[in-house]
Structure formats: C-alpha cells, structure tokens
mmCIF file with all atom_site columns, C-alpha atoms in Angstrom:
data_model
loop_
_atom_site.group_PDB
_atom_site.id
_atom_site.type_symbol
_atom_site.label_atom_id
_atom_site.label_alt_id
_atom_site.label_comp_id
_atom_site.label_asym_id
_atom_site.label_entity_id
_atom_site.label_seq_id
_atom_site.pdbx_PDB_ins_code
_atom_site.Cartn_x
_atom_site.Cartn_y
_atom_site.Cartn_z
_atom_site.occupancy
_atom_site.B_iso_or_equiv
_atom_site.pdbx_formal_charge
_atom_site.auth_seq_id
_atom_site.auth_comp_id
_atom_site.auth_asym_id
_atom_site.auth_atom_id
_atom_site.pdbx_PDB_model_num
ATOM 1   C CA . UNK X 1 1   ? 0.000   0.000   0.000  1.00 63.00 ? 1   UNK X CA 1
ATOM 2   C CA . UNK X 1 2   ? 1.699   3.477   -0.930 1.00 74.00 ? 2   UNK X CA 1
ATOM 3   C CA . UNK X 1 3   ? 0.943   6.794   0.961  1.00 73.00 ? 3   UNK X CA 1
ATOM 4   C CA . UNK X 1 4   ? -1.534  9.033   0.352  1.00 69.00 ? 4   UNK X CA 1
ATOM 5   C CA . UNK X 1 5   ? -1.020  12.098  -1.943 1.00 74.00 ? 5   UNK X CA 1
ATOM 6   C CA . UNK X 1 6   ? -2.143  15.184  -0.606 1.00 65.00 ? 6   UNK X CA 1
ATOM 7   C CA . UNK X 1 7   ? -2.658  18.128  -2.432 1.00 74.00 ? 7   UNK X CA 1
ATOM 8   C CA . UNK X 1 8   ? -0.055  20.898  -1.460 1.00 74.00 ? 8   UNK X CA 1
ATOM 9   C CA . UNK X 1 9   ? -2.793  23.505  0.248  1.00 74.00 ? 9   UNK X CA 1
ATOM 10  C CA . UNK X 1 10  ? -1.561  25.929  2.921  1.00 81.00 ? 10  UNK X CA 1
ATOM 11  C CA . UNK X 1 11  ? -4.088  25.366  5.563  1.00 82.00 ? 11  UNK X CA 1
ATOM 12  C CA . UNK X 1 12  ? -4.618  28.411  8.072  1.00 87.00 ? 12  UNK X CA 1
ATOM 13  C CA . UNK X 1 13  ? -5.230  28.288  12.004 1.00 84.00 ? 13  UNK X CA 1
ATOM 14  C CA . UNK X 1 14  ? -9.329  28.386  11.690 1.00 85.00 ? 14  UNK X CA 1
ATOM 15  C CA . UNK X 1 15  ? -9.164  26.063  8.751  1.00 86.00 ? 15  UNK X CA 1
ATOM 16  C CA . UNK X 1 16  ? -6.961  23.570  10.505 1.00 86.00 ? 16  UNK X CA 1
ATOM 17  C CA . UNK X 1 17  ? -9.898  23.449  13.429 1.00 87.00 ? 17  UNK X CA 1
ATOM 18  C CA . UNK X 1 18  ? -12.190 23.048  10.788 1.00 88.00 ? 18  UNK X CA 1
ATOM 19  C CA . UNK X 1 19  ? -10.782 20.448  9.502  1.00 88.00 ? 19  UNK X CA 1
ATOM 20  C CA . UNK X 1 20  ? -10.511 18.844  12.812 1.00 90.00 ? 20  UNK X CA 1
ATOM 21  C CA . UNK X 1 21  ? -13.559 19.094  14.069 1.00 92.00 ? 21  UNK X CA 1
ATOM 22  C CA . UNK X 1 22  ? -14.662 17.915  10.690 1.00 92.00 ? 22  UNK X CA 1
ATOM 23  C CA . UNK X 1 23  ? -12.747 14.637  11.015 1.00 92.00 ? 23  UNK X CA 1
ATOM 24  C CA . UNK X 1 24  ? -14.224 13.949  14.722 1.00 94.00 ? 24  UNK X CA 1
ATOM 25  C CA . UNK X 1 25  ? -17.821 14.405  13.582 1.00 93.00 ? 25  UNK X CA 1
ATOM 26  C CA . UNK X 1 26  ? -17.537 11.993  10.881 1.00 94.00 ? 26  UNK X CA 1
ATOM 27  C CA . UNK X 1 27  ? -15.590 9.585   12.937 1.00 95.00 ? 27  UNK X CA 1
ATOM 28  C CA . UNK X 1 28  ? -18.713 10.209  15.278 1.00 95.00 ? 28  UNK X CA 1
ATOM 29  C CA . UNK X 1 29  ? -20.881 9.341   12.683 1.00 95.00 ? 29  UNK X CA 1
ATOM 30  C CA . UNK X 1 30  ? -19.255 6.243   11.203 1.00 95.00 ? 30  UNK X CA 1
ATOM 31  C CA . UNK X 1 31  ? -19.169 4.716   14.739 1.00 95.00 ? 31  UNK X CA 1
ATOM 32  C CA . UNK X 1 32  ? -22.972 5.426   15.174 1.00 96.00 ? 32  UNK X CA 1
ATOM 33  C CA . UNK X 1 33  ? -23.477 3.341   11.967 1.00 96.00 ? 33  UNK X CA 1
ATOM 34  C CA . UNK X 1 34  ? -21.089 0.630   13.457 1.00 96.00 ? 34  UNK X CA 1
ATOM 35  C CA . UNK X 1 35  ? -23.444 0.586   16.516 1.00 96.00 ? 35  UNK X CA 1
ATOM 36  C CA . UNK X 1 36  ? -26.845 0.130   14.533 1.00 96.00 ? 36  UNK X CA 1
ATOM 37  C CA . UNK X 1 37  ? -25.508 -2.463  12.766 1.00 96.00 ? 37  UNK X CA 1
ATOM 38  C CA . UNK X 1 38  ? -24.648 -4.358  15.689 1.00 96.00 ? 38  UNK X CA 1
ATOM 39  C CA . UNK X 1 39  ? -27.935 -3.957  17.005 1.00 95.00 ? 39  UNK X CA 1
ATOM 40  C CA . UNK X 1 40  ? -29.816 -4.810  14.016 1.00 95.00 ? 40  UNK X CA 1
ATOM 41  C CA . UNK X 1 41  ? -27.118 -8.188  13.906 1.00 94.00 ? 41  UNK X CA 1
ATOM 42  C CA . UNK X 1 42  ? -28.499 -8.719  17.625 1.00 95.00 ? 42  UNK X CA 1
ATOM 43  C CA . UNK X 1 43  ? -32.160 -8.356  16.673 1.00 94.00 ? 43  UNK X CA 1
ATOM 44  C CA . UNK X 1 44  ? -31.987 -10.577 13.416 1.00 93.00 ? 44  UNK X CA 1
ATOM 45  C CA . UNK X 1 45  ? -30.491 -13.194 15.634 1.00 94.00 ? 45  UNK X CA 1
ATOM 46  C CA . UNK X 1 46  ? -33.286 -12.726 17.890 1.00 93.00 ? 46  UNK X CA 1
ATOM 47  C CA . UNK X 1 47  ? -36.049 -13.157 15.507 1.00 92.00 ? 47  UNK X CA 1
ATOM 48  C CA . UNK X 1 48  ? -37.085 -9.836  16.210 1.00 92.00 ? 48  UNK X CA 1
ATOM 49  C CA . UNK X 1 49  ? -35.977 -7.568  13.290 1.00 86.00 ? 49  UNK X CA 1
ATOM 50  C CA . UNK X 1 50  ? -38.429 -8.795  10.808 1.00 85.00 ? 50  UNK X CA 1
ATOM 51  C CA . UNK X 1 51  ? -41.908 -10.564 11.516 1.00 84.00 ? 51  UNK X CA 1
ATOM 52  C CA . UNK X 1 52  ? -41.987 -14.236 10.521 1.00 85.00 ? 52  UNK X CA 1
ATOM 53  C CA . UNK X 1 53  ? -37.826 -14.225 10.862 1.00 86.00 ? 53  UNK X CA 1
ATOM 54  C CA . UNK X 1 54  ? -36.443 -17.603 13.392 1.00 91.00 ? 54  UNK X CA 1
ATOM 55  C CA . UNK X 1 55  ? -34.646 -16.968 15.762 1.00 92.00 ? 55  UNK X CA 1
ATOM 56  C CA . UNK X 1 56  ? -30.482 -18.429 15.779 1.00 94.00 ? 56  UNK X CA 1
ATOM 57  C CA . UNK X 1 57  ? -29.573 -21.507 17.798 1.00 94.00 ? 57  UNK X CA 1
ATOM 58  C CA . UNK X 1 58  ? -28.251 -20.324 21.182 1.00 95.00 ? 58  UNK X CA 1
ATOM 59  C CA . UNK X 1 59  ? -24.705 -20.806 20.364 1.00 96.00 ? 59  UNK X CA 1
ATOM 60  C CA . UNK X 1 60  ? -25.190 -18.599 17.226 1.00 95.00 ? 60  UNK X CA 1
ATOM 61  C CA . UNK X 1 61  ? -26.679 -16.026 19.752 1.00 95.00 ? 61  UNK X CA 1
ATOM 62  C CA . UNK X 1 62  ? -23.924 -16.476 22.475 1.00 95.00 ? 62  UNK X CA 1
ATOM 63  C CA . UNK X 1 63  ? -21.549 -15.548 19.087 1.00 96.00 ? 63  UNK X CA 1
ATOM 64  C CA . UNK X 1 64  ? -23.487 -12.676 17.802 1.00 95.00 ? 64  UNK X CA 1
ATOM 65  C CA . UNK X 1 65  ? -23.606 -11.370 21.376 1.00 96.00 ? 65  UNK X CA 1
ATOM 66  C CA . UNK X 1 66  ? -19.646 -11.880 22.071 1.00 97.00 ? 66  UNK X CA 1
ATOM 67  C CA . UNK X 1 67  ? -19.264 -9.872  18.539 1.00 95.00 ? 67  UNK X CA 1
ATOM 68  C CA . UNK X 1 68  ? -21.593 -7.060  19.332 1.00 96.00 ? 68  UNK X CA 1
ATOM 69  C CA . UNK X 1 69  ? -19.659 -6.758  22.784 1.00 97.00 ? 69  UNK X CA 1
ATOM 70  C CA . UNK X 1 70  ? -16.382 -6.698  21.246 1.00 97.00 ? 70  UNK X CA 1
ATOM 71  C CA . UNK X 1 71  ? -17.461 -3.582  19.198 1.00 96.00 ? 71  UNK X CA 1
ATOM 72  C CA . UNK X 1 72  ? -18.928 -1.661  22.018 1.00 96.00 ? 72  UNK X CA 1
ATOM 73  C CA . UNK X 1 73  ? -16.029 -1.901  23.797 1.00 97.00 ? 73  UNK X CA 1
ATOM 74  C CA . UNK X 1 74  ? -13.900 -0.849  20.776 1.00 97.00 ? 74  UNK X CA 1
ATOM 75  C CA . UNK X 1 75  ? -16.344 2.003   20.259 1.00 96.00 ? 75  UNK X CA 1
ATOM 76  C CA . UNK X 1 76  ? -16.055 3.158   23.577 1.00 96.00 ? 76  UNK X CA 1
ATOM 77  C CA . UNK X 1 77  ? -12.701 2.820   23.472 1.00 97.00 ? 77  UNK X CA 1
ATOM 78  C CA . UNK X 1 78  ? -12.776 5.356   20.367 1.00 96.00 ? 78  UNK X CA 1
ATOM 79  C CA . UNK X 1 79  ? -15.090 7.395   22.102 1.00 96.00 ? 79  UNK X CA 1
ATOM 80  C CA . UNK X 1 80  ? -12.446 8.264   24.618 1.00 97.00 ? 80  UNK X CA 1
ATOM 81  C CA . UNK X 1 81  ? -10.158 9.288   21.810 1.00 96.00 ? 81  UNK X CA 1
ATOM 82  C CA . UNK X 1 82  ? -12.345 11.427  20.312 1.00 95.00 ? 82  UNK X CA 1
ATOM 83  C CA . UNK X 1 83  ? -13.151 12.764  23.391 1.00 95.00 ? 83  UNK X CA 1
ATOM 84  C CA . UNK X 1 84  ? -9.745  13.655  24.212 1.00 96.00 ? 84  UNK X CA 1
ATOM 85  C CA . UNK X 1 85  ? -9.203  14.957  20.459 1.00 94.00 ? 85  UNK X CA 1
ATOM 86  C CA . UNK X 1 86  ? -12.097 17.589  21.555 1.00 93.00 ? 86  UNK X CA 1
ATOM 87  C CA . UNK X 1 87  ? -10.952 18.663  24.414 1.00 94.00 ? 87  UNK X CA 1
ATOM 88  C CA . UNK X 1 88  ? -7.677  19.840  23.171 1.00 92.00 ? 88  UNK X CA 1
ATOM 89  C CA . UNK X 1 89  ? -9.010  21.247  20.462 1.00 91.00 ? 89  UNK X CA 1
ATOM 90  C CA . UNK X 1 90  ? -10.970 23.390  22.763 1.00 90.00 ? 90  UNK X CA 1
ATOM 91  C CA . UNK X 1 91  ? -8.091  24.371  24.859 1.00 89.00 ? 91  UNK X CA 1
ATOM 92  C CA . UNK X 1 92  ? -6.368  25.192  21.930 1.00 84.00 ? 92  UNK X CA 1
ATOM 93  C CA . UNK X 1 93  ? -9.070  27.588  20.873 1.00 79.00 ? 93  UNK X CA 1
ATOM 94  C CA . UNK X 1 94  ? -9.485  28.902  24.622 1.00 78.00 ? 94  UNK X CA 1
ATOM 95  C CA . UNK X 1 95  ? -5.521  29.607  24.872 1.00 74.00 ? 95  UNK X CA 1
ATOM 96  C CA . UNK X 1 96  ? -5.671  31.244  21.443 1.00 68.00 ? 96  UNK X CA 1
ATOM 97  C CA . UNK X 1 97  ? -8.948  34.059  22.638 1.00 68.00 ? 97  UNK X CA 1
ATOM 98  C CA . UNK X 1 98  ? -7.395  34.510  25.930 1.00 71.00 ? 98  UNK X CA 1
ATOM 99  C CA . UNK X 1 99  ? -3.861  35.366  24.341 1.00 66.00 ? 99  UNK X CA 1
ATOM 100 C CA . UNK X 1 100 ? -3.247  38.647  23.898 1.00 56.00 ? 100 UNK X CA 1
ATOM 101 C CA . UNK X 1 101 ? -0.238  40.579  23.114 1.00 52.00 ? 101 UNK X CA 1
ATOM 102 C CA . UNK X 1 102 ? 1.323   42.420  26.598 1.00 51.00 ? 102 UNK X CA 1
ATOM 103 C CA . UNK X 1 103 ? 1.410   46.275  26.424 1.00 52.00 ? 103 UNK X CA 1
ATOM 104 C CA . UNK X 1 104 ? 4.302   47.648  28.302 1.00 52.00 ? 104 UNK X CA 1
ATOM 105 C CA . UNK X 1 105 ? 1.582   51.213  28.620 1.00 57.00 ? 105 UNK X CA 1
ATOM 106 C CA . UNK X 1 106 ? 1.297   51.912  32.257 1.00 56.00 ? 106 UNK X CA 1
ATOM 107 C CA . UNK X 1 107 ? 2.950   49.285  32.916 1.00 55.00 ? 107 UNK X CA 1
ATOM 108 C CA . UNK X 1 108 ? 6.905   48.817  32.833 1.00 53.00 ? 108 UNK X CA 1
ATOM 109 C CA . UNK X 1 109 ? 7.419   46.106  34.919 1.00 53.00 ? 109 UNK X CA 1
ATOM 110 C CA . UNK X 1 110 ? 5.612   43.448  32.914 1.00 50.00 ? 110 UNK X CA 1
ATOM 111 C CA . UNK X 1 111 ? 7.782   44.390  29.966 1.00 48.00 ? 111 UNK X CA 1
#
C-alpha cells in the first residue's frame, strides 16, 4: 500500500480546526453506523428484526452477542479518543482568545 497524496494547500489556524472538528464528527458518525448495525445483527439473531424471521440456535446467539460486545467496547474505546481529540481542540481555541499581546503602557514592569 503506498501513501496518500495530498494536495499541497496551505491550511490556516481556523481552517486547521475546521478540519478537525470535521474529522471527529464523521468519525462520530461512522461509529454510530457501526453501533446500529450491531444492534440490528443482535435483533436478526433474535427473531425480532423482521416478523416471521427464526430466531439463531443459542450458540449462534452467544456468538453474535460476544461480537456485538467486542465492538462496544472498541467504540467506547474510540469514544475516549475522540473525546480527548475535543478537548484539546478546545483548549487550543481557549488559549488562542485569551492570548493577547502584553502592552508595556502603564505598565513597565511586565515588559
């Protein structure tokens, strides 16, 4: 597999947020498909996602249940990546509105 090409685009502060937050919501979203999936797996081995569907064997069920289990653990497990993705990306927007350059007006000593 070869790297990806990217195009050569000079990216500014606000657009690199963007870009950022971008990526987290759609990571956000994929994951939320993940999860439905995994439910609908858990209510077609049921029986329960269609009328007239059988339901699996128990061992088929003890599977399907180990599987979805795996995933919401690996999902949370993302979750607390994104999470922590956010939350420096908010302290890196708090740091850069409560930065401001020092005036030496008034002042000499903080120069």
């Amino acid at each position: 597999m070869s790297m990806p090409n990217l195009p050569d685009v000079q990216i500014d502060r606000d657009g690199g947020i963007n870009a950022i937050l971008a990526a987290i919501g759609m990571e956000e979203l994929s994951l939320a498909h993940l999860l439905n999936a995994e439910g609908e797996k858990i209510q077609m081995a049921l029986g329960t996602l269609r009328e007239g569907d059988e339901p699996f064997a128990v061992e088929e069920i003890y599977r399907v249940n180990e599987s979805a289990r795996r995933m919401v653990r690996d999902a949370m497990m993302s979750q607390i990546v994104l999470a922590l993705k956010l939350e420096s990306l908010i302290e890196l927007s708090w740091e850069e509105e409560t930065a401001s350059p020092r005036s030496c007006e008034g002042s000499p000593d903080l120069c």
